[in-house]
């Protein structure tokens, strides 16, 4: 689907989707609990559906029920994973979180599992798990290093080591599973641990479900065994990584107010507020968070702990003045697409001045863009960032493959229209 956007300044209020990252974690913890839980305020997306699909294959019961939150979904989850009669083939879609979080859970369930997926997911790195499997006697058979991947065996309590500079998703997968084993474990990061906020988010979710991990704040996690996840009712907070698009829109257009966000969140992407403020944005924080038209100026931005913000920060910097230097973003090349290359390529097509570096971007603010035809790269965050860039285009902006927003934010185009965005589907 190609979208033709007529440039206009967005304005108004939007209820941001609930956090996809927290939604994954809450559903997994509920599925590991004995008894019935309700996970509330879920914004359904293809990634969340993938996690539900795998948990159901492993033996959990997950049922959609009416939500107390308008426009949201609630899930009734009856936990308890079981070994099935034969090998399972499960479809992770394009969700890296689903795949990496649930490989250890699949081992805990006792099943032989064939993991499949689509798009860039089939090539995204899994070597950290392969090294652990080799060390702990787990059988695995990848296809050309990736998916389909067959995994069979079990993990025992003990000492586990992971490099901390690849993805925190591997840490989350092990942290969630190891407390269930019959004995204590230690998980060590062999390098400085990046994306600390995502690990904190995991530990916070586990604690809400009654599971304790002793973290020294650095590289060591001491994980008591024989723990149980508690069933209950849990509500997911709003997503700062999605709010980032609307907050940037408010600085580039007219005021935009984001509803449903929690202040002092464990989400690392909450830093979008302080980053934009450092660039000169006027942002008010009360019951809601509202961004106002501002002149943005160049800054050095370290994205080690907030890699998902790179596309929209590149747009904001391009529409500002001065030079912005995004650093420590090498892992952004391993997302749904190479996001450093993709956002640089597309912004340069429409009048931007963006230079790639191995681990970042140099962005020279041009203030205004020309419009034209760009690609969404089958990446939800690239497509959404380009939609926000349309506000500063002098002519129509055509985004090819705009349906990719379904991965994380299926209602993005409806919310874009609610804020005054003008678009039509290209014939």
Short mmCIF file of C-alpha atoms in Angstrom, two decimals:
data_model
loop_
_atom_site.label_atom_id
_atom_site.label_comp_id
_atom_site.label_asym_id
_atom_site.label_seq_id
_atom_site.Cartn_x
_atom_site.Cartn_y
_atom_site.Cartn_z
CA UNK A 1 0.00 0.00 0.00
CA UNK A 2 1.36 3.40 -1.01
CA UNK A 3 0.23 6.52 0.85
CA UNK A 4 0.17 10.01 -0.72
CA UNK A 5 0.42 12.69 1.98
CA UNK A 6 -0.52 16.31 1.40
CA UNK A 7 1.75 18.30 3.73
CA UNK A 8 -0.02 19.90 6.66
CA UNK A 9 0.86 20.67 10.28
CA UNK A 10 -0.50 18.11 12.75
CA UNK A 11 -2.24 19.24 15.93
CA UNK A 12 -4.51 17.93 18.67
CA UNK A 13 -4.54 15.07 21.19
CA UNK A 14 -3.80 11.40 20.72
CA UNK A 15 -4.00 8.40 23.06
CA UNK A 16 -0.73 6.62 22.39
CA UNK A 17 -0.72 2.84 22.03
CA UNK A 18 0.24 0.78 25.04
CA UNK A 19 3.86 -0.31 25.30
CA UNK A 20 4.54 -3.24 22.99
CA UNK A 21 7.69 -4.04 24.94
CA UNK A 22 5.84 -4.28 28.23
CA UNK A 23 2.93 -6.09 26.57
CA UNK A 24 5.23 -8.91 25.43
CA UNK A 25 6.65 -9.27 28.92
CA UNK A 26 3.30 -9.20 30.75
CA UNK A 27 1.83 -11.86 28.47
CA UNK A 28 4.84 -14.12 28.91
CA UNK A 29 4.84 -13.78 32.72
CA UNK A 30 1.09 -14.47 32.80
CA UNK A 31 1.53 -17.57 30.64
CA UNK A 32 4.19 -18.87 33.05
CA UNK A 33 1.95 -18.37 36.10
CA UNK A 34 -0.32 -21.06 37.45
CA UNK A 35 -3.90 -19.83 37.39
CA UNK A 36 -5.75 -17.14 35.48
CA UNK A 37 -4.50 -13.64 34.75
CA UNK A 38 -5.90 -10.66 32.88
CA UNK A 39 -3.50 -8.48 30.90
CA UNK A 40 -5.23 -5.17 30.23
CA UNK A 41 -4.81 -2.21 27.90
CA UNK A 42 -3.10 -4.03 25.05
CA UNK A 43 -2.73 -2.35 21.67
CA UNK A 44 -2.89 -5.34 19.37
CA UNK A 45 -0.19 -5.52 16.70
CA UNK A 46 1.37 -8.21 14.56
CA UNK A 47 4.22 -8.59 17.07
CA UNK A 48 1.86 -9.05 20.04
CA UNK A 49 -0.17 -11.56 18.02
CA UNK A 50 3.04 -13.50 17.33
CA UNK A 51 3.86 -13.74 21.05
CA UNK A 52 0.32 -14.93 21.82
CA UNK A 53 0.59 -17.51 19.03
CA UNK A 54 3.76 -19.05 20.46
CA UNK A 55 2.56 -19.06 24.06
CA UNK A 56 -0.61 -20.85 22.96
CA UNK A 57 1.44 -23.42 21.04
CA UNK A 58 3.44 -24.07 24.22
CA UNK A 59 0.23 -24.79 26.16
CA UNK A 60 -1.09 -21.51 27.56
CA UNK A 61 -4.72 -20.49 27.00
CA UNK A 62 -5.08 -16.91 25.75
CA UNK A 63 -8.49 -15.40 25.05
CA UNK A 64 -9.43 -11.87 23.99
CA UNK A 65 -11.97 -10.27 26.33
CA UNK A 66 -13.53 -6.77 26.48
CA UNK A 67 -11.14 -4.15 27.79
CA UNK A 68 -11.85 -1.46 30.36
CA UNK A 69 -9.82 0.90 28.13
CA UNK A 70 -11.45 2.38 25.06
CA UNK A 71 -10.00 1.09 21.81
CA UNK A 72 -7.81 -1.47 23.56
CA UNK A 73 -7.87 -5.25 24.04
CA UNK A 74 -7.59 -7.36 27.20
CA UNK A 75 -6.41 -10.95 27.30
CA UNK A 76 -7.47 -13.65 29.74
CA UNK A 77 -4.43 -15.88 30.16
CA UNK A 78 -4.54 -19.31 31.79
CA UNK A 79 -0.93 -20.25 32.46
CA UNK A 80 0.83 -23.54 32.45
CA UNK A 81 3.08 -24.70 29.63
CA UNK A 82 3.01 -28.35 28.62
CA UNK A 83 4.94 -30.75 26.45
CA UNK A 84 3.00 -31.49 23.27
CA UNK A 85 2.87 -34.85 21.54
CA UNK A 86 5.10 -33.94 18.62
CA UNK A 87 7.50 -31.26 17.43
CA UNK A 88 5.96 -27.80 17.17
CA UNK A 89 6.41 -25.43 14.26
CA UNK A 90 5.76 -21.86 15.36
CA UNK A 91 5.60 -18.63 13.34
CA UNK A 92 7.29 -15.59 14.92
CA UNK A 93 6.24 -13.31 12.04
CA UNK A 94 8.78 -10.50 11.96
CA UNK A 95 9.04 -10.06 15.73
CA UNK A 96 12.57 -10.25 17.09
CA UNK A 97 11.22 -9.89 20.63
CA UNK A 98 8.95 -12.89 20.20
CA UNK A 99 11.73 -15.08 18.85
CA UNK A 100 14.46 -14.15 21.31
CA UNK A 101 12.22 -13.98 24.38
CA UNK A 102 10.56 -17.32 23.74
CA UNK A 103 13.38 -19.63 22.66
CA UNK A 104 14.29 -20.30 26.34
CA UNK A 105 10.58 -20.61 27.19
CA UNK A 106 10.21 -23.22 24.45
CA UNK A 107 13.03 -25.21 26.07
CA UNK A 108 11.36 -24.91 29.48
CA UNK A 109 8.08 -26.23 28.00
CA UNK A 110 9.88 -29.45 27.07
CA UNK A 111 8.99 -29.26 23.40
CA UNK A 112 11.06 -29.69 20.29
CA UNK A 113 10.35 -26.42 18.48
CA UNK A 114 10.92 -25.28 14.91
CA UNK A 115 10.97 -21.47 14.86
CA UNK A 116 10.02 -19.78 11.60
CA UNK A 117 9.62 -16.16 10.59
CA UNK A 118 9.58 -13.68 7.74
CA UNK A 119 11.45 -10.70 6.40
CA UNK A 120 14.68 -9.65 8.10
CA UNK A 121 13.90 -11.81 11.14
CA UNK A 122 15.18 -14.92 9.35
CA UNK A 123 18.67 -13.32 9.29
CA UNK A 124 18.78 -11.48 12.61
CA UNK A 125 21.61 -12.66 14.89
CA UNK A 126 21.02 -15.63 17.19
CA UNK A 127 24.65 -16.62 17.84
CA UNK A 128 24.51 -15.72 21.57
CA UNK A 129 21.98 -18.50 22.06
CA UNK A 130 23.97 -20.91 19.89
CA UNK A 131 27.00 -20.46 22.16
CA UNK A 132 24.88 -21.16 25.23
CA UNK A 133 23.36 -24.23 23.58
CA UNK A 134 26.84 -25.54 22.79
CA UNK A 135 27.94 -25.01 26.39
CA UNK A 136 24.84 -26.61 27.91
CA UNK A 137 24.22 -29.53 25.56
CA UNK A 138 21.11 -28.24 23.79
CA UNK A 139 20.57 -29.54 20.25
CA UNK A 140 19.86 -26.95 17.57
CA UNK A 141 19.79 -26.81 13.80
CA UNK A 142 19.64 -23.40 12.11
CA UNK A 143 19.06 -22.79 8.41
CA UNK A 144 22.01 -20.86 6.97
CA UNK A 145 22.63 -19.49 10.45
CA UNK A 146 19.05 -18.32 11.02
CA UNK A 147 15.45 -19.43 10.53
CA UNK A 148 13.93 -21.96 10.36
CA UNK A 149 15.66 -22.99 13.60
CA UNK A 150 15.01 -26.29 15.36
CA UNK A 151 15.76 -26.41 19.10
CA UNK A 152 15.53 -29.47 21.34
CA UNK A 153 16.70 -30.15 24.88
CA UNK A 154 16.59 -28.47 28.27
CA UNK A 155 18.61 -25.99 30.27
CA UNK A 156 19.80 -26.75 33.80
CA UNK A 157 20.52 -24.33 36.65
CA UNK A 158 24.04 -22.98 36.47
CA UNK A 159 26.18 -20.19 35.15
CA UNK A 160 25.31 -18.49 31.88
CA UNK A 161 27.32 -15.88 29.99
CA UNK A 162 26.18 -13.52 27.23
CA UNK A 163 27.79 -10.62 25.44
CA UNK A 164 26.00 -7.45 26.47
CA UNK A 165 26.63 -5.52 23.27
CA UNK A 166 24.40 -7.47 20.87
CA UNK A 167 20.82 -7.30 22.16
CA UNK A 168 19.18 -7.15 25.58
CA UNK A 169 16.49 -9.49 24.20
CA UNK A 170 18.76 -12.49 24.89
CA UNK A 171 19.05 -11.41 28.52
CA UNK A 172 15.29 -11.05 28.82
CA UNK A 173 14.70 -14.55 27.43
CA UNK A 174 17.02 -16.13 30.00
CA UNK A 175 16.06 -13.89 32.92
CA UNK A 176 12.37 -14.79 32.56
CA UNK A 177 13.01 -18.54 32.33
CA UNK A 178 15.87 -19.27 34.75
CA UNK A 179 13.92 -18.60 38.00
CA UNK A 180 11.67 -21.57 37.15
CA UNK A 181 14.51 -24.09 37.18
CA UNK A 182 15.23 -26.42 40.09
CA UNK A 183 18.24 -24.55 41.42
CA UNK A 184 19.98 -21.19 41.44
CA UNK A 185 21.62 -19.62 38.40
CA UNK A 186 23.95 -16.76 37.58
CA UNK A 187 23.70 -14.76 34.35
CA UNK A 188 26.75 -12.69 33.45
CA UNK A 189 27.26 -10.06 30.79
CA UNK A 190 30.77 -10.51 29.40
CA UNK A 191 30.85 -6.93 28.08
CA UNK A 192 29.25 -3.71 29.33
CA UNK A 193 25.50 -4.24 29.11
CA UNK A 194 23.78 -2.00 26.55
CA UNK A 195 20.03 -1.20 26.52
CA UNK A 196 19.94 -1.30 30.31
CA UNK A 197 16.44 0.14 30.38
CA UNK A 198 15.05 -2.90 28.56
CA UNK A 199 16.59 -5.19 31.18
CA UNK A 200 15.13 -2.99 33.93
CA UNK A 201 11.75 -3.24 32.23
CA UNK A 202 12.02 -7.04 32.31
CA UNK A 203 13.01 -7.11 35.98
CA UNK A 204 10.16 -4.73 36.88
CA UNK A 205 7.64 -6.94 35.10
CA UNK A 206 8.98 -10.08 36.79
CA UNK A 207 8.78 -8.37 40.18
CA UNK A 208 5.14 -7.45 39.57
CA UNK A 209 4.54 -11.18 39.09
CA UNK A 210 6.38 -12.06 42.31
CA UNK A 211 9.70 -13.25 40.85
CA UNK A 212 12.97 -11.94 42.29
CA UNK A 213 16.32 -11.45 40.55
CA UNK A 214 19.28 -9.99 42.43
CA UNK A 215 21.15 -7.65 40.08
CA UNK A 216 24.34 -5.88 41.11
CA UNK A 217 23.53 -3.02 38.73
CA UNK A 218 26.36 -4.04 36.44
CA UNK A 219 27.10 -7.34 34.75
CA UNK A 220 25.90 -9.99 37.24
CA UNK A 221 22.40 -11.33 37.84
CA UNK A 222 21.90 -13.83 40.69
CA UNK A 223 18.70 -15.77 40.03
CA UNK A 224 17.19 -17.94 42.78
CA UNK A 225 15.51 -21.04 41.41
CA UNK A 226 12.20 -22.76 42.23
CA UNK A 227 10.22 -19.52 41.95
CA UNK A 228 6.66 -19.18 40.67
CA UNK A 229 5.02 -16.40 38.69
CA UNK A 230 1.88 -14.99 40.30
CA UNK A 231 -1.40 -14.72 38.43
CA UNK A 232 -3.33 -11.46 38.66
CA UNK A 233 -4.59 -8.44 36.73
CA UNK A 234 -1.99 -6.26 35.06
CA UNK A 235 -2.42 -3.12 32.92
CA UNK A 236 0.13 -2.05 30.31
CA UNK A 237 1.22 1.60 30.22
CA UNK A 238 1.51 3.83 27.16
CA UNK A 239 4.45 3.43 24.77
CA UNK A 240 7.09 6.17 24.65
CA UNK A 241 8.64 4.75 21.48
CA UNK A 242 5.34 5.43 19.67
CA UNK A 243 4.69 8.71 21.47
CA UNK A 244 8.06 9.86 20.11
CA UNK A 245 6.56 10.31 16.64
CA UNK A 246 3.76 12.57 17.91
CA UNK A 247 6.04 14.55 20.24
CA UNK A 248 8.38 15.23 17.34
CA UNK A 249 5.34 16.17 15.25
CA UNK A 250 4.34 18.75 17.86
CA UNK A 251 7.75 20.41 17.71
CA UNK A 252 7.64 20.57 13.89
CA UNK A 253 4.00 21.57 13.45
CA UNK A 254 1.33 22.69 15.90
CA UNK A 255 0.91 21.52 19.53
CA UNK A 256 0.35 17.78 19.96
CA UNK A 257 -0.72 16.26 23.28
CA UNK A 258 0.05 12.61 24.13
CA UNK A 259 -2.30 10.86 26.55
CA UNK A 260 -1.83 7.58 28.42
CA UNK A 261 1.86 7.85 29.28
CA UNK A 262 3.26 7.05 32.71
CA UNK A 263 5.73 9.51 34.22
CA UNK A 264 8.98 8.01 35.59
CA UNK A 265 8.57 4.93 33.43
CA UNK A 266 11.07 2.08 33.18
CA UNK A 267 10.90 2.50 29.39
CA UNK A 268 14.23 3.71 28.07
CA UNK A 269 12.46 5.56 25.27
CA UNK A 270 11.03 8.00 27.84
CA UNK A 271 14.30 9.80 27.16
CA UNK A 272 12.70 11.19 23.98
CA UNK A 273 11.30 13.98 26.15
CA UNK A 274 14.70 15.08 27.49
CA UNK A 275 16.41 14.63 24.11
CA UNK A 276 13.90 16.88 22.36
CA UNK A 277 14.13 19.41 25.19
CA UNK A 278 17.92 19.44 24.85
CA UNK A 279 17.40 20.17 21.14
CA UNK A 280 15.26 23.15 22.13
CA UNK A 281 11.77 21.68 22.22
CA UNK A 282 9.09 23.16 24.44
CA UNK A 283 7.39 20.20 26.13
CA UNK A 284 4.86 20.48 28.95
CA UNK A 285 4.34 17.62 31.39
CA UNK A 286 1.26 17.38 33.59
CA UNK A 287 -1.41 14.67 33.35
CA UNK A 288 -0.39 14.43 29.72
CA UNK A 289 2.75 15.31 27.77
CA UNK A 290 2.42 18.00 25.11
CA UNK A 291 4.98 19.19 22.56
CA UNK A 292 4.80 22.71 21.14
CA UNK A 293 6.28 24.27 17.99
CA UNK A 294 9.98 24.80 18.57
CA UNK A 295 13.19 25.62 16.78
CA UNK A 296 15.33 22.52 17.15
CA UNK A 297 19.12 22.75 17.11
CA UNK A 298 21.80 20.14 16.59
CA UNK A 299 23.13 18.00 19.44
CA UNK A 300 25.22 14.90 20.05
CA UNK A 301 22.73 12.12 20.84
CA UNK A 302 23.85 8.79 22.31
CA UNK A 303 21.28 6.15 21.32
CA UNK A 304 22.92 3.15 22.99
CA UNK A 305 19.93 2.79 25.34
CA UNK A 306 17.21 4.03 22.96
CA UNK A 307 17.96 2.61 19.49
CA UNK A 308 14.32 2.65 18.36
CA UNK A 309 14.32 6.46 18.47
CA UNK A 310 16.89 6.85 15.68
CA UNK A 311 14.49 7.27 12.70
CA UNK A 312 12.34 9.97 14.30
CA UNK A 313 15.37 11.76 15.77
CA UNK A 314 16.89 11.86 12.29
CA UNK A 315 13.71 13.50 11.00
CA UNK A 316 13.59 16.02 13.86
CA UNK A 317 17.25 16.92 13.34
CA UNK A 318 16.79 17.30 9.58
CA UNK A 319 13.94 19.73 10.15
CA UNK A 320 15.97 21.76 12.63
CA UNK A 321 19.18 23.72 12.30
CA UNK A 322 22.82 22.97 13.01
CA UNK A 323 24.47 19.56 13.03
CA UNK A 324 23.24 16.56 15.00
CA UNK A 325 25.55 13.61 15.59
CA UNK A 326 23.83 10.30 16.49
CA UNK A 327 26.35 7.92 18.09
CA UNK A 328 26.48 4.34 19.43
CA UNK A 329 23.80 3.20 17.01
CA UNK A 330 25.48 0.26 15.27
CA UNK A 331 22.79 -2.17 16.49
CA UNK A 332 20.19 -0.12 14.63
CA UNK A 333 21.54 -1.74 11.46
CA UNK A 334 20.21 -5.11 12.72
CA UNK A 335 16.56 -4.17 13.13
CA UNK A 336 13.73 -4.81 10.64
CA UNK A 337 16.06 -3.17 8.16
CA UNK A 338 19.37 -1.35 8.36
CA UNK A 339 17.75 1.72 9.86
CA UNK A 340 20.82 3.93 9.68
CA UNK A 341 21.10 3.35 5.95
CA UNK A 342 17.33 3.43 5.34
CA UNK A 343 16.56 6.73 7.07
CA UNK A 344 19.66 8.39 5.60
CA UNK A 345 18.72 7.21 2.09
CA UNK A 346 15.09 8.34 2.28
CA UNK A 347 15.73 11.72 3.90
CA UNK A 348 18.42 12.49 1.34
CA UNK A 349 15.92 11.71 -1.44
CA UNK A 350 13.68 14.54 -0.22
CA UNK A 351 16.25 17.22 0.42
CA UNK A 352 17.89 16.07 3.66
CA UNK A 353 21.61 16.10 4.32
CA UNK A 354 22.41 12.91 6.22
CA UNK A 355 25.76 11.12 6.27
CA UNK A 356 26.17 7.57 7.50
CA UNK A 357 28.88 6.46 9.90
CA UNK A 358 29.52 2.86 10.97
CA UNK A 359 27.66 3.38 14.25
CA UNK A 360 25.65 6.53 13.68
CA UNK A 361 24.58 9.47 11.55
CA UNK A 362 25.70 13.03 10.95
CA UNK A 363 22.61 15.12 10.19
CA UNK A 364 22.83 18.69 8.99
CA UNK A 365 19.57 20.52 9.60
CA UNK A 366 17.93 21.83 6.45
CA UNK A 367 14.71 23.12 8.01
CA UNK A 368 12.47 22.15 5.10
CA UNK A 369 12.20 19.15 2.79
CA UNK A 370 11.03 18.83 -0.81
CA UNK A 371 8.65 15.89 -0.82
CA UNK A 372 8.70 13.11 -3.37
CA UNK A 373 8.59 9.32 -3.37
CA UNK A 374 10.20 7.35 -0.55
CA UNK A 375 10.20 3.76 0.69
CA UNK A 376 9.09 2.45 4.07
CA UNK A 377 11.67 -0.38 3.79
CA UNK A 378 9.07 -2.76 5.28
CA UNK A 379 9.96 -1.13 8.61
CA UNK A 380 7.25 0.42 10.74
CA UNK A 381 9.53 3.01 12.34
CA UNK A 382 10.94 4.20 9.02
CA UNK A 383 7.44 4.66 7.55
CA UNK A 384 6.10 6.47 10.61
CA UNK A 385 9.13 8.76 10.83
CA UNK A 386 8.74 9.73 7.16
CA UNK A 387 5.06 10.46 7.74
CA UNK A 388 6.05 13.00 10.41
CA UNK A 389 8.64 14.47 8.04
CA UNK A 390 5.81 15.26 5.60
CA UNK A 391 4.90 18.27 7.75
CA UNK A 392 8.02 20.05 6.51
CA UNK A 393 7.72 19.00 2.85
CA UNK A 394 6.95 21.55 0.15
CA UNK A 395 5.17 18.96 -2.01
CA UNK A 396 3.38 15.65 -1.70
CA UNK A 397 5.18 12.81 0.03
CA UNK A 398 4.47 9.31 -1.27
CA UNK A 399 5.44 6.50 1.11
CA UNK A 400 5.68 3.10 -0.56
CA UNK A 401 4.83 0.07 1.57
CA UNK A 402 3.06 2.15 4.20
CA UNK A 403 1.13 -0.88 5.48
CA UNK A 404 4.25 -1.96 7.43
CA UNK A 405 3.02 0.13 10.40
CA UNK A 406 0.81 -2.87 11.24
CA UNK A 407 3.79 -4.51 12.86
CA UNK A 408 3.59 -2.30 15.94
CA UNK A 409 0.97 0.46 15.41
CA UNK A 410 -1.93 -0.70 13.21
CA UNK A 411 -3.94 2.47 13.95
CA UNK A 412 -1.13 4.85 13.04
CA UNK A 413 -2.77 6.19 9.88
CA UNK A 414 -6.11 6.67 11.65
CA UNK A 415 -4.38 8.65 14.42
CA UNK A 416 -2.43 10.59 11.79
CA UNK A 417 -5.77 11.62 10.26
CA UNK A 418 -7.27 12.48 13.69
CA UNK A 419 -4.43 14.96 14.15
CA UNK A 420 -5.27 16.61 10.85
CA UNK A 421 -3.02 14.61 8.56
CA UNK A 422 -4.23 14.50 4.95
CA UNK A 423 -3.50 11.37 2.95
CA UNK A 424 -4.99 8.99 0.45
CA UNK A 425 -4.11 5.52 -0.69
CA UNK A 426 -2.41 5.65 -4.06
CA UNK A 427 -4.29 3.85 -6.82
#
